[in-house]
Amino acid sequence: MIVCLCHAVRDRELDAAIADGAESVEDVGRQCGAGTGCGACIPEIEDRLERAGRACDRGAAGDCPRDLVSVRSRLQSEPRDAA
């Protein structure tokens, strides 16, 4: 299944990046590109990181990498396009 449409990253590539040590959305982006485009795949990346025990606490911005907090804030404040 494709997780990131911007960079055509499949779920197995995302899982491999996490298995190879990615601990944040930024790490995943550096390894396979997912999460570096429109941002629509970031929730899926966060879910997979969380399941792997590598994600920051979503409710505690102080525990999250600064880049992730800024991306999350921007995505939450931007209006969604009606597609």
CSV table of C-alpha atoms in Angstrom, one decimal:
chain,number,residue,atom,x,y,z
A,1,MET,CA,0.0,0.0,0.0
A,2,ILE,CA,1.3,3.5,-0.8
A,3,VAL,CA,1.6,5.6,2.3
A,4,CYS,CA,3.1,8.8,0.8
A,5,LEU,CA,1.6,9.8,-2.5
A,6,CYS,CA,4.1,12.7,-3.0
A,7,HIS,CA,7.1,10.3,-3.0
A,8,ALA,CA,5.4,7.0,-3.8
A,9,VAL,CA,6.6,5.5,-0.5
A,10,ARG,CA,5.0,2.1,0.2
A,11,ASP,CA,4.2,0.8,3.7
A,12,ARG,CA,7.0,-1.7,3.6
A,13,GLU,CA,9.5,1.0,2.8
A,14,LEU,CA,8.2,3.1,5.8
A,15,ASP,CA,8.4,0.0,8.0
A,16,ALA,CA,11.9,-0.7,6.8
A,17,ALA,CA,13.0,2.9,7.7
A,18,ILE,CA,11.6,2.5,11.2
A,19,ALA,CA,13.2,-0.9,11.6
A,20,ASP,CA,16.5,0.6,10.4
A,21,GLY,CA,16.3,3.1,13.3
A,22,ALA,CA,14.1,6.0,12.3
A,23,GLU,CA,12.8,7.5,15.5
A,24,SER,CA,10.9,10.6,14.2
A,25,VAL,CA,9.0,11.8,11.1
A,26,GLU,CA,12.2,13.7,10.2
A,27,ASP,CA,14.3,10.5,10.4
A,28,VAL,CA,11.8,8.7,8.1
A,29,GLY,CA,11.9,11.6,5.7
A,30,ARG,CA,15.6,11.5,5.5
A,31,GLN,CA,15.6,7.7,4.9
A,32,CYS,CA,12.7,7.4,2.4
A,33,GLY,CA,11.2,10.8,1.7
A,34,ALA,CA,7.8,10.1,3.3
A,35,GLY,CA,6.5,13.1,5.3
A,36,THR,CA,8.5,15.7,3.4
A,37,GLY,CA,5.9,16.6,0.8
A,38,CYS,CA,2.3,17.7,1.5
A,39,GLY,CA,2.3,16.2,5.0
A,40,ALA,CA,-0.9,14.1,4.6
A,41,CYS,CA,1.1,10.9,5.5
A,42,ILE,CA,2.5,12.3,8.7
A,43,PRO,CA,-0.3,10.8,10.9
A,44,GLU,CA,0.4,7.3,9.4
A,45,ILE,CA,4.1,7.8,10.0
A,46,GLU,CA,3.4,8.8,13.6
A,47,ASP,CA,1.1,5.8,14.1
A,48,ARG,CA,3.7,3.4,12.8
A,49,LEU,CA,6.5,5.0,14.9
A,50,GLU,CA,4.2,4.8,18.0
A,51,ARG,CA,3.5,1.1,17.3
A,52,ALA,CA,7.2,0.6,17.1
A,53,GLY,CA,7.7,2.4,20.4
A,54,ARG,CA,9.6,5.2,18.8
A,55,ALA,CA,7.2,8.1,18.7
A,56,CYS,CA,7.0,11.1,20.9
A,57,ASP,CA,3.9,11.6,23.0
A,58,ARG,CA,1.4,13.3,20.7
A,59,GLY,CA,-0.2,15.2,23.6
A,60,ALA,CA,3.1,16.6,25.0
A,61,ALA,CA,4.7,19.0,22.6
A,62,GLY,CA,7.6,19.3,25.0
A,63,ASP,CA,8.6,15.7,24.2
A,64,CYS,CA,8.5,16.1,20.5
A,65,PRO,CA,11.2,17.2,18.1
A,66,ARG,CA,10.8,20.9,17.3
A,67,ASP,CA,10.4,20.2,13.6
A,68,LEU,CA,7.5,17.8,14.2
A,69,VAL,CA,5.7,20.3,16.4
A,70,SER,CA,6.0,23.0,13.8
A,71,VAL,CA,4.8,20.7,11.0
A,72,ARG,CA,1.9,19.5,13.1
A,73,SER,CA,0.9,23.0,14.0
A,74,ARG,CA,1.0,24.2,10.4
A,75,LEU,CA,-1.0,21.2,9.2
A,76,GLN,CA,-3.6,21.7,11.9
A,77,SER,CA,-4.0,25.5,11.2
A,78,GLU,CA,-4.1,25.2,7.4
A,79,PRO,CA,-7.6,24.8,5.8
A,80,ARG,CA,-8.1,21.5,4.0
A,81,ASP,CA,-8.8,21.6,0.3
A,82,ALA,CA,-12.2,20.1,-0.6
A,83,ALA,CA,-11.2,17.4,-3.0
